[in-house]
PDB file of C-alpha atoms in Angstrom:
ATOM      1  CA  MET R 613      18.172 -47.905 -55.706  1.00 71.00           C
ATOM      2  CA  SER R 614      16.640 -51.583 -53.624  1.00 83.00           C
ATOM      3  CA  ILE R 615      13.954 -50.845 -50.802  1.00 87.00           C
ATOM      4  CA  LEU R 616      16.340 -53.455 -48.630  1.00 85.00           C
ATOM      5  CA  SER R 617      18.947 -50.667 -49.113  1.00 90.00           C
ATOM      6  CA  ASP R 618      17.285 -47.654 -46.908  1.00 93.00           C
ATOM      7  CA  ARG R 619      19.065 -47.495 -43.725  1.00 95.00           C
ATOM      8  CA  HIS R 620      16.757 -49.117 -41.686  1.00 95.00           C
ATOM      9  CA  PHE R 621      17.455 -52.398 -42.830  1.00 96.00           C
ATOM     10  CA  HIS R 622      20.448 -52.400 -41.797  1.00 95.00           C
ATOM     11  CA  ASP R 623      21.360 -49.557 -38.465  1.00 96.00           C
ATOM     12  CA  GLU R 624      20.632 -50.752 -35.567  1.00 96.00           C
ATOM     13  CA  ALA R 625      19.323 -46.822 -34.358  1.00 95.00           C
ATOM     14  CA  ALA R 626      17.729 -46.176 -37.527  1.00 97.00           C
ATOM     15  CA  ALA R 627      15.833 -49.405 -37.185  1.00 97.00           C
ATOM     16  CA  TYR R 628      14.210 -47.920 -34.184  1.00 97.00           C
ATOM     17  CA  ARG R 629      13.566 -44.532 -34.979  1.00 96.00           C
ATOM     18  CA  PHE R 630      11.582 -45.822 -38.138  1.00 97.00           C
ATOM     19  CA  VAL R 631       9.403 -48.092 -35.748  1.00 97.00           C
ATOM     20  CA  GLU R 632       9.241 -45.156 -33.135  1.00 96.00           C
ATOM     21  CA  LYS R 633       7.542 -42.931 -35.767  1.00 95.00           C
ATOM     22  CA  ARG R 634       5.396 -46.152 -37.008  1.00 95.00           C
ATOM     23  CA  VAL R 635       4.106 -47.476 -33.578  1.00 95.00           C
ATOM     24  CA  TRP R 636       3.921 -44.248 -32.304  1.00 95.00           C
ATOM     25  CA  PRO R 637       3.482 -41.037 -34.593  1.00 93.00           C
ATOM     26  CA  GLU R 638       2.561 -38.473 -32.137  1.00 93.00           C
ATOM     27  CA  GLY R 639       5.267 -38.941 -30.038  1.00 93.00           C
ATOM     28  CA  PRO R 640       6.548 -42.232 -26.942  1.00 95.00           C
ATOM     29  CA  VAL R 641       3.877 -43.749 -24.759  1.00 94.00           C
ATOM     30  CA  CYS R 642       4.718 -45.389 -21.997  1.00 94.00           C
ATOM     31  CA  PRO R 643       3.462 -48.747 -22.179  1.00 93.00           C
ATOM     32  CA  HIS R 644       3.409 -49.340 -18.772  1.00 92.00           C
ATOM     33  CA  CYS R 645       1.226 -46.316 -17.631  1.00 92.00           C
ATOM     34  CA  GLY R 646       0.172 -44.916 -21.001  1.00 90.00           C
ATOM     35  CA  GLY R 647       1.364 -41.888 -19.676  1.00 89.00           C
ATOM     36  CA  PHE R 648       3.141 -39.463 -22.591  1.00 89.00           C
ATOM     37  CA  ASP R 649       3.966 -36.308 -20.857  1.00 88.00           C
ATOM     38  CA  ARG R 650       6.751 -36.661 -18.606  1.00 90.00           C
ATOM     39  CA  ILE R 651       9.081 -38.991 -21.331  1.00 93.00           C
ATOM     40  CA  SER R 652      12.557 -38.747 -21.854  1.00 92.00           C
ATOM     41  CA  ALA R 653      15.401 -40.143 -23.522  1.00 92.00           C
ATOM     42  CA  MET R 654      17.745 -42.131 -21.262  1.00 91.00           C
ATOM     43  CA  LYS R 655      21.288 -40.860 -22.963  1.00 85.00           C
ATOM     44  CA  GLY R 656      24.190 -42.575 -20.974  1.00 81.00           C
ATOM     45  CA  THR R 657      26.753 -43.962 -22.750  1.00 75.00           C
ATOM     46  CA  SER R 658      25.958 -47.931 -21.647  1.00 69.00           C
ATOM     47  CA  THR R 659      21.883 -47.225 -21.747  1.00 80.00           C
ATOM     48  CA  ARG R 660      20.566 -49.452 -24.505  1.00 88.00           C
ATOM     49  CA  ILE R 661      19.477 -48.023 -27.853  1.00 92.00           C
ATOM     50  CA  GLY R 662      16.388 -46.454 -28.010  1.00 92.00           C
ATOM     51  CA  THR R 663      15.318 -46.898 -24.406  1.00 94.00           C
ATOM     52  CA  TYR R 664      12.850 -43.837 -22.182  1.00 95.00           C
ATOM     53  CA  LYS R 665      12.072 -43.155 -19.169  1.00 94.00           C
ATOM     54  CA  CYS R 666       8.692 -42.866 -18.073  1.00 94.00           C
ATOM     55  CA  TYR R 667       8.803 -40.146 -15.215  1.00 93.00           C
ATOM     56  CA  GLN R 668       5.343 -40.910 -13.864  1.00 91.00           C
ATOM     57  CA  CYS R 669       5.337 -44.088 -13.420  1.00 93.00           C
ATOM     58  CA  ARG R 670       8.868 -44.489 -12.567  1.00 92.00           C
ATOM     59  CA  LYS R 671       9.792 -47.392 -15.141  1.00 93.00           C
ATOM     60  CA  PRO R 672      12.242 -47.606 -18.481  1.00 93.00           C
ATOM     61  CA  PHE R 673      10.845 -48.955 -21.966  1.00 94.00           C
ATOM     62  CA  THR R 674      11.729 -49.194 -25.663  1.00 95.00           C
ATOM     63  CA  VAL R 675       9.472 -49.353 -28.404  1.00 95.00           C
ATOM     64  CA  LYS R 676       9.891 -52.942 -28.527  1.00 95.00           C
ATOM     65  CA  VAL R 677       8.119 -53.808 -25.421  1.00 94.00           C
ATOM     66  CA  GLY R 678       3.910 -54.669 -25.919  1.00 93.00           C
ATOM     67  CA  THR R 679       4.806 -55.487 -29.154  1.00 95.00           C
ATOM     68  CA  ILE R 680       5.730 -58.577 -31.336  1.00 95.00           C
ATOM     69  CA  PHE R 681       9.414 -57.983 -31.201  1.00 95.00           C
ATOM     70  CA  GLU R 682       9.275 -57.834 -26.885  1.00 93.00           C
ATOM     71  CA  SER R 683      12.120 -60.053 -24.984  1.00 90.00           C
ATOM     72  CA  SER R 684      13.566 -60.844 -28.541  1.00 92.00           C
ATOM     73  CA  HIS R 685      17.635 -60.722 -28.474  1.00 92.00           C
ATOM     74  CA  VAL R 686      17.173 -60.094 -32.366  1.00 96.00           C
ATOM     75  CA  LYS R 687      18.275 -57.266 -33.749  1.00 96.00           C
ATOM     76  CA  LEU R 688      15.474 -54.619 -35.061  1.00 97.00           C
ATOM     77  CA  HIS R 689      16.818 -54.171 -38.171  1.00 97.00           C
ATOM     78  CA  LEU R 690      16.757 -57.893 -38.382  1.00 97.00           C
ATOM     79  CA  TRP R 691      13.668 -57.916 -37.319  1.00 97.00           C
ATOM     80  CA  LEU R 692      11.932 -55.383 -40.352  1.00 97.00           C
ATOM     81  CA  GLN R 693      14.197 -57.116 -42.988  1.00 97.00           C
ATOM     82  CA  ALA R 694      12.276 -60.367 -42.452  1.00 97.00           C
ATOM     83  CA  ILE R 695       8.486 -58.184 -42.485  1.00 97.00           C
ATOM     84  CA  PHE R 696       9.798 -57.041 -45.224  1.00 97.00           C
ATOM     85  CA  LEU R 697      10.395 -60.502 -47.046  1.00 96.00           C
ATOM     86  CA  ILE R 698       7.621 -62.338 -45.429  1.00 96.00           C
ATOM     87  CA  ALA R 699       4.641 -58.995 -46.697  1.00 95.00           C
ATOM     88  CA  SER R 700       6.901 -59.007 -50.276  1.00 94.00           C
ATOM     89  CA  SER R 701       6.657 -62.784 -51.105  1.00 93.00           C
ATOM     90  CA  LYS R 702       3.149 -63.816 -52.857  1.00 90.00           C
ATOM     91  CA  LYS R 703       3.351 -67.361 -51.577  1.00 92.00           C
ATOM     92  CA  GLY R 704       4.949 -67.053 -48.135  1.00 93.00           C
ATOM     93  CA  ILE R 705       9.196 -67.826 -47.147  1.00 95.00           C
ATOM     94  CA  SER R 706       9.980 -69.811 -45.578  1.00 96.00           C
ATOM     95  CA  SER R 707      11.403 -70.000 -41.896  1.00 96.00           C
ATOM     96  CA  ASN R 708      14.424 -72.489 -42.783  1.00 96.00           C
ATOM     97  CA  GLN R 709      14.700 -69.303 -46.111  1.00 96.00           C
ATOM     98  CA  LEU R 710      14.889 -66.830 -42.899  1.00 96.00           C
ATOM     99  CA  HIS R 711      17.171 -68.664 -41.405  1.00 97.00           C
ATOM    100  CA  ARG R 712      19.733 -68.492 -44.231  1.00 97.00           C
ATOM    101  CA  THR R 713      19.249 -65.070 -45.064  1.00 96.00           C
ATOM    102  CA  LEU R 714      19.118 -63.420 -41.938  1.00 96.00           C
ATOM    103  CA  GLY R 715      21.925 -65.707 -40.124  1.00 96.00           C
ATOM    104  CA  VAL R 716      19.598 -66.604 -37.356  1.00 97.00           C
ATOM    105  CA  THR R 717      18.754 -69.845 -36.198  1.00 97.00           C
ATOM    106  CA  LEU R 718      15.645 -72.248 -37.669  1.00 96.00           C
ATOM    107  CA  LYS R 719      14.719 -72.850 -34.799  1.00 95.00           C
ATOM    108  CA  THR R 720      14.822 -68.245 -34.447  1.00 96.00           C
ATOM    109  CA  ALA R 721      13.626 -67.716 -37.716  1.00 97.00           C
ATOM    110  CA  TRP R 722      10.486 -69.882 -37.424  1.00 95.00           C
ATOM    111  CA  PHE R 723       9.451 -67.818 -34.395  1.00 94.00           C
ATOM    112  CA  MET R 724      10.163 -64.784 -36.126  1.00 96.00           C
ATOM    113  CA  SER R 725       7.628 -65.714 -38.329  1.00 96.00           C
ATOM    114  CA  HIS R 726       4.629 -66.706 -36.367  1.00 95.00           C
ATOM    115  CA  ARG R 727       5.564 -63.586 -34.114  1.00 95.00           C
ATOM    116  CA  ILE R 728       4.956 -61.332 -37.907  1.00 96.00           C
ATOM    117  CA  ARG R 729       2.402 -63.793 -38.774  1.00 96.00           C
ATOM    118  CA  GLU R 730       0.309 -62.790 -35.728  1.00 94.00           C
ATOM    119  CA  ALA R 731       0.602 -59.080 -36.438  1.00 95.00           C
ATOM    120  CA  MET R 732      -0.575 -59.796 -39.762  1.00 95.00           C
ATOM    121  CA  ARG R 733      -4.300 -61.125 -38.241  1.00 92.00           C
ATOM    122  CA  GLU R 734      -7.015 -58.372 -38.822  1.00 86.00           C
ATOM    123  CA  GLY R 735     -10.048 -58.762 -36.196  1.00 76.00           C
ATOM    124  CA  GLY R 736     -12.954 -56.342 -35.204  1.00 69.00           C
ATOM    125  CA  LEU R 737     -13.965 -56.695 -38.948  1.00 78.00           C
ATOM    126  CA  GLY R 738     -17.365 -55.436 -40.037  1.00 88.00           C
ATOM    127  CA  PRO R 739     -19.759 -58.053 -42.760  1.00 94.00           C
ATOM    128  CA  LEU R 740     -18.633 -58.570 -46.203  1.00 95.00           C
ATOM    129  CA  GLY R 741     -20.645 -57.969 -49.034  1.00 95.00           C
ATOM    130  CA  GLY R 742     -23.270 -55.411 -48.700  1.00 94.00           C
ATOM    131  CA  GLU R 743     -26.286 -54.070 -51.008  1.00 94.00           C
ATOM    132  CA  GLY R 744     -25.761 -55.405 -54.848  1.00 93.00           C
ATOM    133  CA  GLN R 745     -22.257 -56.486 -53.675  1.00 96.00           C
ATOM    134  CA  ILE R 746     -21.232 -60.511 -54.543  1.00 97.00           C
ATOM    135  CA  VAL R 747     -19.404 -62.556 -51.827  1.00 98.00           C
ATOM    136  CA  GLU R 748     -18.220 -65.806 -52.593  1.00 97.00           C
ATOM    137  CA  ALA R 749     -18.372 -69.169 -50.239  1.00 97.00           C
ATOM    138  CA  ASP R 750     -16.530 -72.492 -50.209  1.00 96.00           C
ATOM    139  CA  GLU R 751     -15.037 -74.524 -48.549  1.00 94.00           C
ATOM    140  CA  THR R 752     -11.792 -77.005 -48.889  1.00 94.00           C
ATOM    141  CA  TYR R 753      -9.232 -79.230 -46.944  1.00 92.00           C
ATOM    142  CA  TYR R 754      -5.318 -78.988 -46.301  1.00 92.00           C
ATOM    143  CA  GLY R 755      -3.238 -81.075 -44.588  1.00 88.00           C
ATOM    144  CA  LYS R 756      -4.193 -84.487 -42.395  1.00 86.00           C
ATOM    145  CA  LYS R 757      -6.146 -83.769 -38.437  1.00 85.00           C
ATOM    146  CA  ASP R 758      -4.109 -84.592 -35.506  1.00 79.00           C
ATOM    147  CA  GLY R 759      -5.355 -88.307 -34.005  1.00 74.00           C
ATOM    148  CA  PRO R 760      -6.561 -91.412 -34.994  1.00 72.00           C
ATOM    149  CA  ALA R 761      -8.825 -91.403 -38.374  1.00 71.00           C
ATOM    150  CA  PRO R 762     -12.674 -92.081 -38.161  1.00 69.00           C
ATOM    151  CA  GLU R 763     -13.876 -95.943 -38.035  1.00 67.00           C
ATOM    152  CA  VAL R 764     -17.269 -95.200 -39.080  1.00 65.00           C
ATOM    153  CA  THR R 765     -18.522 -91.906 -40.977  1.00 64.00           C
ATOM    154  CA  THR R 766     -20.817 -88.995 -39.153  1.00 59.00           C
ATOM    155  CA  SER R 767     -24.267 -90.828 -39.809  1.00 61.00           C
ATOM    156  CA  GLY R 768     -22.802 -94.295 -38.033  1.00 68.00           C
ATOM    157  CA  ARG R 769     -22.180 -96.388 -41.013  1.00 71.00           C
ATOM    158  CA  PRO R 770     -18.572 -97.490 -41.878  1.00 71.00           C
ATOM    159  CA  PHE R 771     -16.639 -96.986 -44.461  1.00 64.00           C
ATOM    160  CA  THR R 772     -16.486 -99.548 -47.370  1.00 65.00           C
ATOM    161  CA  LYS R 773     -13.732-101.327 -48.411  1.00 58.00           C
ATOM    162  CA  SER R 774     -13.444-101.052 -52.009  1.00 55.00           C
ATOM    163  CA  GLY R 775     -10.827 -98.335 -51.502  1.00 50.00           C
ATOM    164  CA  LYS R 776     -13.424 -95.724 -53.172  1.00 54.00           C
ATOM    165  CA  THR R 777     -14.599 -94.143 -50.016  1.00 55.00           C
ATOM    166  CA  GLY R 778     -13.046 -93.746 -46.987  1.00 50.00           C
ATOM    167  CA  PRO R 779     -11.981 -91.275 -43.906  1.00 51.00           C
ATOM    168  CA  SER R 780     -10.368 -88.257 -45.217  1.00 69.00           C
ATOM    169  CA  HIS R 781      -9.774 -86.925 -41.804  1.00 79.00           C
ATOM    170  CA  LYS R 782      -8.250 -83.796 -43.272  1.00 88.00           C
ATOM    171  CA  ARG R 783      -8.688 -80.198 -41.507  1.00 92.00           C
ATOM    172  CA  ALA R 784     -11.293 -78.064 -42.917  1.00 92.00           C
ATOM    173  CA  ILE R 785     -11.012 -74.637 -44.407  1.00 95.00           C
ATOM    174  CA  LEU R 786     -14.342 -71.773 -45.060  1.00 96.00           C
ATOM    175  CA  SER R 787     -13.768 -68.945 -47.228  1.00 97.00           C
ATOM    176  CA  LEU R 788     -15.894 -66.195 -47.749  1.00 97.00           C
ATOM    177  CA  VAL R 789     -14.564 -63.663 -50.603  1.00 97.00           C
ATOM    178  CA  GLU R 790     -15.851 -60.361 -51.864  1.00 97.00           C
ATOM    179  CA  ARG R 791     -15.934 -59.984 -55.031  1.00 96.00           C
ATOM    180  CA  GLY R 792     -13.223 -56.824 -56.313  1.00 93.00           C
ATOM    181  CA  GLY R 793     -12.668 -56.601 -52.038  1.00 94.00           C
ATOM    182  CA  ASN R 794     -11.798 -58.695 -48.721  1.00 95.00           C
ATOM    183  CA  VAL R 795     -11.547 -62.094 -47.944  1.00 96.00           C
ATOM    184  CA  ARG R 796     -12.136 -63.525 -45.051  1.00 96.00           C
ATOM    185  CA  THR R 797     -10.814 -67.389 -43.932  1.00 96.00           C
ATOM    186  CA  PHE R 798     -11.620 -69.916 -41.216  1.00 96.00           C
ATOM    187  CA  HIS R 799     -10.220 -72.966 -40.100  1.00 95.00           C
ATOM    188  CA  VAL R 800     -13.154 -75.129 -38.856  1.00 93.00           C
ATOM    189  CA  ALA R 801     -13.382 -78.605 -36.626  1.00 89.00           C
ATOM    190  CA  HIS R 802     -16.127 -80.020 -39.285  1.00 87.00           C
ATOM    191  CA  ALA R 803     -17.688 -78.588 -42.450  1.00 88.00           C
ATOM    192  CA  ASN R 804     -20.678 -79.075 -41.738  1.00 90.00           C
ATOM    193  CA  LYS R 805     -23.944 -77.041 -42.106  1.00 92.00           C
ATOM    194  CA  GLU R 806     -24.589 -75.818 -38.589  1.00 93.00           C
ATOM    195  CA  ASN R 807     -20.782 -74.357 -38.485  1.00 93.00           C
ATOM    196  CA  VAL R 808     -20.511 -72.968 -42.085  1.00 94.00           C
ATOM    197  CA  THR R 809     -24.125 -71.078 -41.707  1.00 95.00           C
ATOM    198  CA  GLU R 810     -22.911 -69.893 -38.337  1.00 95.00           C
ATOM    199  CA  LEU R 811     -19.885 -67.690 -39.719  1.00 95.00           C
ATOM    200  CA  VAL R 812     -21.427 -66.597 -43.407  1.00 96.00           C
ATOM    201  CA  ASN R 813     -24.567 -65.266 -40.896  1.00 94.00           C
ATOM    202  CA  GLN R 814     -22.059 -64.084 -38.917  1.00 94.00           C
ATOM    203  CA  ASN R 815     -18.953 -62.691 -41.434  1.00 95.00           C
ATOM    204  CA  VAL R 816     -21.292 -61.541 -44.718  1.00 96.00           C
ATOM    205  CA  SER R 817     -23.912 -58.962 -44.865  1.00 96.00           C
ATOM    206  CA  ARG R 818     -27.389 -60.310 -45.424  1.00 96.00           C
ATOM    207  CA  GLU R 819     -28.016 -57.528 -48.420  1.00 96.00           C
ATOM    208  CA  SER R 820     -25.578 -59.312 -50.234  1.00 97.00           C
ATOM    209  CA  ILE R 821     -25.811 -61.503 -53.355  1.00 97.00           C
ATOM    210  CA  LEU R 822     -24.466 -64.949 -52.413  1.00 97.00           C
ATOM    211  CA  MET R 823     -22.545 -67.576 -54.955  1.00 97.00           C
ATOM    212  CA  THR R 824     -21.196 -70.843 -53.968  1.00 96.00           C
ATOM    213  CA  ASP R 825     -20.955 -74.121 -56.058  1.00 94.00           C
ATOM    214  CA  GLU R 826     -23.790 -77.011 -55.806  1.00 93.00           C
ATOM    215  CA  SER R 827     -23.029 -77.897 -52.123  1.00 92.00           C
ATOM    216  CA  ARG R 828     -25.900 -78.677 -50.144  1.00 92.00           C
ATOM    217  CA  LEU R 829     -24.483 -76.670 -47.133  1.00 92.00           C
ATOM    218  CA  TYR R 830     -25.764 -73.669 -48.345  1.00 94.00           C
ATOM    219  CA  ASN R 831     -29.176 -74.439 -49.520  1.00 92.00           C
ATOM    220  CA  GLU R 832     -30.865 -73.644 -46.430  1.00 92.00           C
ATOM    221  CA  MET R 833     -28.656 -70.477 -45.641  1.00 92.00           C
ATOM    222  CA  GLY R 834     -28.555 -69.087 -49.390  1.00 92.00           C
ATOM    223  CA  LYS R 835     -32.449 -67.861 -48.429  1.00 93.00           C
ATOM    224  CA  THR R 836     -31.736 -65.260 -45.972  1.00 94.00           C
ATOM    225  CA  PHE R 837     -29.499 -63.255 -48.624  1.00 96.00           C
ATOM    226  CA  ALA R 838     -30.832 -60.962 -51.061  1.00 96.00           C
ATOM    227  CA  GLU R 839     -29.810 -63.332 -53.687  1.00 95.00           C
ATOM    228  CA  HIS R 840     -28.296 -67.122 -53.907  1.00 96.00           C
ATOM    229  CA  HIS R 841     -26.394 -68.234 -57.361  1.00 96.00           C
ATOM    230  CA  SER R 842     -24.544 -71.400 -57.738  1.00 95.00           C
ATOM    231  CA  THR R 843     -22.835 -73.330 -60.135  1.00 95.00           C
ATOM    232  CA  LYS R 844     -22.555 -77.426 -60.876  1.00 94.00           C
ATOM    233  CA  HIS R 845     -19.100 -78.310 -60.671  1.00 92.00           C
ATOM    234  CA  SER R 846     -20.619 -82.081 -60.732  1.00 91.00           C
ATOM    235  CA  ALA R 847     -21.958 -80.923 -64.407  1.00 93.00           C
ATOM    236  CA  LYS R 848     -19.048 -78.715 -65.538  1.00 93.00           C
ATOM    237  CA  GLU R 849     -20.477 -75.771 -65.077  1.00 94.00           C
ATOM    238  CA  TYR R 850     -18.291 -73.480 -63.970  1.00 95.00           C
ATOM    239  CA  VAL R 851     -19.282 -69.801 -64.782  1.00 96.00           C
ATOM    240  CA  ARG R 852     -22.987 -68.610 -66.048  1.00 94.00           C
ATOM    241  CA  TYR R 853     -24.579 -65.710 -67.176  1.00 95.00           C
ATOM    242  CA  GLU R 854     -27.570 -64.326 -66.063  1.00 93.00           C
ATOM    243  CA  GLY R 855     -28.537 -60.973 -68.010  1.00 92.00           C
ATOM    244  CA  ASP R 856     -25.406 -58.669 -66.172  1.00 92.00           C
ATOM    245  CA  LEU R 857     -24.528 -61.508 -63.642  1.00 95.00           C
ATOM    246  CA  VAL R 858     -21.569 -63.272 -63.866  1.00 96.00           C
ATOM    247  CA  ILE R 859     -22.293 -66.196 -61.562  1.00 96.00           C
ATOM    248  CA  HIS R 860     -19.283 -68.082 -60.607  1.00 96.00           C
ATOM    249  CA  SER R 861     -16.959 -68.964 -57.166  1.00 96.00           C
ATOM    250  CA  ASN R 862     -13.448 -68.889 -59.309  1.00 96.00           C
ATOM    251  CA  THR R 863     -12.904 -66.054 -57.192  1.00 97.00           C
ATOM    252  CA  VAL R 864     -12.622 -67.956 -53.662  1.00 97.00           C
ATOM    253  CA  GLU R 865     -10.879 -70.801 -56.069  1.00 96.00           C
ATOM    254  CA  ASN R 866      -8.306 -68.779 -57.006  1.00 96.00           C
ATOM    255  CA  TYR R 867      -7.675 -68.165 -53.537  1.00 96.00           C
ATOM    256  CA  PHE R 868      -7.640 -71.305 -52.413  1.00 96.00           C
ATOM    257  CA  SER R 869      -5.094 -72.026 -55.524  1.00 96.00           C
ATOM    258  CA  VAL R 870      -2.697 -69.514 -54.372  1.00 96.00           C
ATOM    259  CA  PHE R 871      -3.223 -70.537 -51.036  1.00 96.00           C
ATOM    260  CA  LYS R 872      -2.401 -74.364 -51.254  1.00 95.00           C
ATOM    261  CA  ARG R 873       0.701 -73.318 -53.298  1.00 95.00           C
ATOM    262  CA  GLY R 874       2.086 -71.867 -51.199  1.00 95.00           C
ATOM    263  CA  MET R 875       1.590 -74.607 -48.348  1.00 95.00           C
ATOM    264  CA  ARG R 876       2.483 -77.277 -50.074  1.00 94.00           C
ATOM    265  CA  GLY R 877       5.602 -75.554 -51.942  1.00 93.00           C
ATOM    266  CA  THR R 878       7.027 -73.479 -49.378  1.00 94.00           C
ATOM    267  CA  TYR R 879       6.047 -74.162 -45.639  1.00 94.00           C
ATOM    268  CA  GLN R 880       5.901 -78.065 -47.117  1.00 89.00           C
ATOM    269  CA  HIS R 881       4.601 -78.599 -43.082  1.00 89.00           C
ATOM    270  CA  CYS R 882       1.778 -77.000 -40.961  1.00 91.00           C
ATOM    271  CA  ALA R 883       0.547 -78.305 -37.551  1.00 91.00           C
ATOM    272  CA  GLU R 884      -2.883 -78.635 -37.396  1.00 92.00           C
ATOM    273  CA  LYS R 885      -2.873 -75.351 -34.118  1.00 92.00           C
ATOM    274  CA  HIS R 886      -0.840 -73.074 -35.802  1.00 93.00           C
ATOM    275  CA  LEU R 887      -2.966 -73.251 -39.414  1.00 95.00           C
ATOM    276  CA  HIS R 888      -5.020 -70.111 -38.181  1.00 94.00           C
ATOM    277  CA  ARG R 889      -1.729 -67.903 -38.651  1.00 94.00           C
ATOM    278  CA  TYR R 890      -1.020 -68.975 -42.043  1.00 96.00           C
ATOM    279  CA  LEU R 891      -4.947 -67.900 -43.168  1.00 96.00           C
ATOM    280  CA  ALA R 892      -4.153 -65.036 -41.246  1.00 96.00           C
ATOM    281  CA  GLU R 893      -0.883 -64.214 -43.253  1.00 96.00           C
ATOM    282  CA  PHE R 894      -2.808 -65.812 -46.824  1.00 97.00           C
ATOM    283  CA  ASP R 895      -5.650 -63.392 -45.849  1.00 97.00           C
ATOM    284  CA  PHE R 896      -3.642 -60.294 -45.043  1.00 96.00           C
ATOM    285  CA  ARG R 897      -1.396 -60.371 -48.414  1.00 96.00           C
ATOM    286  CA  TYR R 898      -4.666 -61.062 -50.592  1.00 96.00           C
ATOM    287  CA  ASN R 899      -6.792 -57.712 -48.706  1.00 96.00           C
ATOM    288  CA  LYS R 900      -3.435 -55.820 -49.147  1.00 95.00           C
ATOM    289  CA  ARG R 901      -2.710 -56.449 -52.668  1.00 95.00           C
ATOM    290  CA  VAL R 902      -1.046 -55.198 -55.467  1.00 94.00           C
ATOM    291  CA  GLY R 903      -4.446 -54.606 -57.443  1.00 92.00           C
ATOM    292  CA  ARG R 904      -5.701 -52.940 -54.435  1.00 93.00           C
ATOM    293  CA  GLY R 905      -2.795 -50.105 -54.782  1.00 94.00           C
ATOM    294  CA  VAL R 906      -1.215 -51.701 -51.892  1.00 96.00           C
ATOM    295  CA  ASN R 907       3.196 -52.575 -52.597  1.00 95.00           C
ATOM    296  CA  ASP R 908       5.242 -54.276 -51.039  1.00 95.00           C
ATOM    297  CA  GLU R 909       6.389 -51.003 -49.236  1.00 95.00           C
ATOM    298  CA  ALA R 910       2.853 -49.638 -47.588  1.00 96.00           C
ATOM    299  CA  ARG R 911       2.118 -53.718 -47.072  1.00 96.00           C
ATOM    300  CA  ALA R 912       5.489 -54.037 -44.806  1.00 96.00           C
ATOM    301  CA  GLY R 913       4.399 -50.859 -42.988  1.00 96.00           C
ATOM    302  CA  MET R 914       0.675 -52.092 -42.546  1.00 96.00           C
ATOM    303  CA  ILE R 915       2.253 -54.617 -40.514  1.00 96.00           C
ATOM    304  CA  LEU R 916       4.017 -52.480 -38.162  1.00 95.00           C
ATOM    305  CA  ASP R 917       0.884 -51.051 -37.448  1.00 93.00           C
ATOM    306  CA  GLY R 918       0.021 -54.101 -36.148  1.00 93.00           C
ATOM    307  CA  VAL R 919       3.087 -55.690 -34.164  1.00 94.00           C
ATOM    308  CA  VAL R 920       1.119 -53.891 -30.939  1.00 92.00           C
ATOM    309  CA  GLY R 921      -0.086 -56.004 -28.338  1.00 87.00           C
ATOM    310  CA  LYS R 922       0.360 -59.403 -30.023  1.00 82.00           C
ATOM    311  CA  ARG R 923       3.022 -60.557 -28.193  1.00 78.00           C
ATOM    312  CA  LEU R 924       3.461 -64.787 -28.590  1.00 76.00           C
ATOM    313  CA  THR R 925       5.483 -66.138 -26.129  1.00 73.00           C
ATOM    314  CA  TYR R 926       5.085 -70.371 -26.694  1.00 66.00           C
ATOM    315  CA  GLU R 927       5.955 -71.330 -22.382  1.00 65.00           C
ATOM    316  CA  THR R 928       4.973 -74.389 -22.441  1.00 57.00           C
ATOM    317  CA  THR R 929       4.476 -76.578 -19.347  1.00 47.00           C
ATOM    318  CA  SER R 930       7.296 -79.081 -18.168  1.00 48.00           C
ATOM    319  CA  ALA R 931       6.105 -82.426 -17.928  1.00 42.00           C
ATOM    320  CA  ARG R 932       6.302 -84.151 -14.241  1.00 41.00           C
TER     321      ARG R 932
END
């Protein structure tokens, strides 16, 4: 039987019970005052599904308060369908597809997608790697930056007009992958030595073995790690063997491949201010992949674990 046949995907009361069990494993907790002793379900005939009242602060609430679901008029069982569809699609699912599948407006589907990506965002994580572990680092570029393209190089010289060089004006992305482990990806204003060094030092354990391509960004910082090895892509060297050590940055290149196929083939357009959420989505699915024993159902459950405290409003100030 299909997982999507489960009752909580189709029945609103069952959906509330399912989310409550995940968000409140030990019983209801008031999102207003944090109380849990004097809480009871409201059972009036006109009471909305899943409403409780806290008799410490005298305020009603549901499990949606303080989560990505708050103030949403979309039925909770449709939210659960959207979460499962996004969690189970390796290269993502577009807002247009969600709009058609769920029967909500395109604007609502887009907003739901961004709220779910916010729930997928992981924070407060320790450094990648460790003693004897390999971390691969690389940068890539995706999509045009906002604003006009520069007219001179970073050194102040004008670009050549032969057509062979010019301002790429693309968004820079740095990715760090622990081989056999997690990935951590960042959108940076400029992929220069200062920015890259800072991010690598903050997110990779110094006891790790760092592997990169021949980019000069990593030459100096590589000396601060246990070992630093690189391959020379310009000479068509993509893997090298030194004893038992396999030197390459193919793992991070494979991550970029999935990311770009998803962005170009599924999402097609992404504003620069939202790029970090798309990166969080692809990081989440990579870190919770089948190869690490996480199936689609478990991955969707992990998104539910992250819905608390991550509400988005997208309120904008009116023009004057």
